[in-house]
Every structure is written in structure tokens, then in C-alpha cells.
Amino acid sequence: DTAVSQTPKYLVTQMGNDKSIKCEQNLGHDTMYWYKQDSKKFLKIMFSYNNKELIINETVPNRFSPKSPDKAHLNLHINSLELGDSAVYFCASTNQGGGVYEQYFGPGTRLTVT
Amino acid sequence: SQQGEEDPQALSIQEGENATMNCSYKTSINNLQWYRQNSGRGLVHLILIRSNEREKHSGRLRVTLDTSKKSSSLLITASRAADTASYFCATDVGAQKLVFGQGTRLTINP
């Protein structure tokens, strides 16, 4: 069984469009993350949710809006897509337990904005 | 600049040789973790070393941590073709998040 899954795996869209990426984890973890990995492989945290509550919002344009309907799901909606949004977006999960321990990553969603 | 920086950025060795990657960071940490990323895949956790530990082993992996120098190294012994991947260090700096470096691209030549 897939521990952390994301859909879609690939997303090609035009500038100005709105799109969503979905993430689900079946590990029973209490914390989920969105990361953005650019073309130079630099991985940067965007958001973190703990038990459906927003914990981290890392200076991300407000065109990006995360939503956590329950602690097993974390979705990312992006409005008015720009060329610079092209990247691979990873979802991850962990149990916080008072510290930051190993994170389990999804397979990534490669977003291409044309 | 980034919290974690790996060195070298790219490493190419022959199968069977040992591979060493280094990570330097700037602020104090709770723990440091190493992850592997195969091409086109998500990251996979390899090993976690706490700030009060100096060395940790897991199979062919050996991680050291020197908090006085704010550095860590990952040694992969007896490398195999399947070890070809990018390797990232990530630091737990508090604030409930990990900060990742840019990674070392490791290529194992048969």
C-alpha cells in the first residue's frame, strides 16, 4: 500500500489557470507538509499542517492555498499560475511528537506552466 | 544562504568504492537527517542523528556529526549501482520544520 500518495503525477497547464494537487497519507501521521523542489533540486518547505491546523506558512504568495479536510489529507490549490511556479511539488507526513522526526514523502507532482 | 549545504555537489565513483558526502549548517540543531532521492521519485529517509550523538550506523551507512564544527558526513561503504541518487541532509532547527540542503548527486559507475 502506498504510504503517501499524490495526484496528479504530472500537470501541464497555461499561465493564469487555477489548479489543485491532492495528497493523502495512510500512516496515521498527525503532520503533513508541502515542499517545492526547483530545477536545481533545492527543496523548500511551503506549508505544514498539524491535525488540520496550519503551523507553517513560509512566505508563499497568497495564490497558494493549502486545505486540510482531515489529518490524512492535505491539498494545495494554486490560483493564477505563473511560469515561476513550474517545479516539482512534494507532499510529506510525519508524527511530530514534540520534535521533527523522519518524514515520508510522496512521489511528487511535476507542474509545468507554459 | 541556506542552512544546510552539501559538498560535493556531484560525486562519481566506481562500484565497490566508498562514497563520502558532507553537510555543513549554520545554526544549532535538534537533529540532522539524511535522505536519498532517486531520479523522478520522492525523498526516502535514511538515518537520523541527534545533536548529542557523534556517530550512527545503519547497514552500509555511517553518519557522523560534529556540532562544534556544525558539520555532518555520510559514508556509504562498498557502493552499488543502486546507490546512484541524490543525497540530502536536513536539519531540525526547531520551529517544527526541517531545512534541506541542495543535495549531492552520487553516480556509481559499474
Short mmCIF file of N, CA, C and O in Angstrom, two decimals, chain A residues 21-24 32 34 49 51-53 65-76:
data_model
loop_
_atom_site.label_atom_id
_atom_site.label_comp_id
_atom_site.label_asym_id
_atom_site.label_seq_id
_atom_site.Cartn_x
_atom_site.Cartn_y
_atom_site.Cartn_z
N ILE A 21 -3.56 20.20 -6.42
CA ILE A 21 -2.83 18.95 -6.23
C ILE A 21 -3.34 18.35 -4.93
O ILE A 21 -3.53 19.07 -3.94
N LYS A 22 -3.54 17.02 -4.95
CA LYS A 22 -4.08 16.36 -3.77
C LYS A 22 -3.04 15.43 -3.15
O LYS A 22 -2.22 14.85 -3.86
N CYS A 23 -3.11 15.30 -1.84
CA CYS A 23 -2.19 14.42 -1.12
C CYS A 23 -2.97 13.66 -0.05
O CYS A 23 -3.81 14.24 0.66
N GLU A 24 -2.64 12.39 0.08
CA GLU A 24 -3.25 11.55 1.11
C GLU A 24 -2.18 10.67 1.75
O GLU A 24 -1.32 10.14 1.04
N MET A 32 1.42 17.09 8.16
CA MET A 32 1.66 16.98 6.72
C MET A 32 2.27 18.27 6.21
O MET A 32 2.07 19.35 6.78
N TRP A 34 3.82 20.55 2.54
CA TRP A 34 4.06 20.76 1.11
C TRP A 34 5.45 21.37 0.94
O TRP A 34 5.80 22.34 1.63
N TYR A 49 0.81 21.39 8.21
CA TYR A 49 -0.42 21.28 8.97
C TYR A 49 -0.23 20.21 10.03
O TYR A 49 0.30 19.13 9.77
N ASN A 51 -2.67 18.14 12.62
CA ASN A 51 -4.07 17.88 12.99
C ASN A 51 -5.01 18.94 12.41
O ASN A 51 -5.82 19.53 13.12
N LYS A 52 -4.86 19.18 11.13
CA LYS A 52 -5.70 20.10 10.36
C LYS A 52 -5.46 21.58 10.65
O LYS A 52 -6.15 22.44 10.11
N GLU A 53 -4.49 21.88 11.51
CA GLU A 53 -4.22 23.27 11.83
C GLU A 53 -2.95 23.74 11.13
O GLU A 53 -1.92 23.06 11.19
N SER A 65 -2.95 28.18 -1.77
CA SER A 65 -3.79 28.00 -0.59
C SER A 65 -3.89 26.51 -0.27
O SER A 65 -4.45 25.74 -1.03
N PRO A 66 -3.33 26.12 0.88
CA PRO A 66 -3.46 24.73 1.31
C PRO A 66 -4.80 24.53 2.01
O PRO A 66 -5.37 25.46 2.57
N LYS A 67 -5.26 23.27 1.95
CA LYS A 67 -6.50 22.94 2.67
C LYS A 67 -6.35 21.52 3.22
O LYS A 67 -5.96 20.62 2.49
N SER A 68 -6.70 21.35 4.48
CA SER A 68 -6.62 20.03 5.10
C SER A 68 -7.99 19.65 5.61
O SER A 68 -8.39 20.03 6.72
N PRO A 69 -8.75 18.87 4.84
CA PRO A 69 -10.09 18.49 5.27
C PRO A 69 -10.08 17.54 6.47
O PRO A 69 -11.03 17.54 7.26
N ASP A 70 -9.03 16.75 6.59
CA ASP A 70 -8.83 15.91 7.76
C ASP A 70 -7.34 15.62 7.86
O ASP A 70 -6.58 15.98 6.95
N LYS A 71 -6.90 14.98 8.92
CA LYS A 71 -5.45 14.89 9.12
C LYS A 71 -4.77 13.91 8.16
O LYS A 71 -3.55 13.83 8.13
N ALA A 72 -5.54 13.20 7.36
CA ALA A 72 -4.95 12.29 6.38
C ALA A 72 -4.82 12.93 5.00
O ALA A 72 -4.24 12.33 4.09
N HIS A 73 -5.34 14.12 4.84
CA HIS A 73 -5.36 14.77 3.53
C HIS A 73 -4.86 16.20 3.62
O HIS A 73 -5.20 16.92 4.56
N LEU A 74 -4.07 16.56 2.63
CA LEU A 74 -3.61 17.95 2.52
C LEU A 74 -3.55 18.28 1.03
O LEU A 74 -2.80 17.66 0.29
N ASN A 75 -4.37 19.24 0.63
CA ASN A 75 -4.44 19.62 -0.77
C ASN A 75 -3.80 20.99 -0.95
O ASN A 75 -3.69 21.78 0.00
N LEU A 76 -3.38 21.25 -2.18
CA LEU A 76 -2.76 22.54 -2.50
C LEU A 76 -3.44 23.11 -3.72
O LEU A 76 -3.44 22.48 -4.79
#
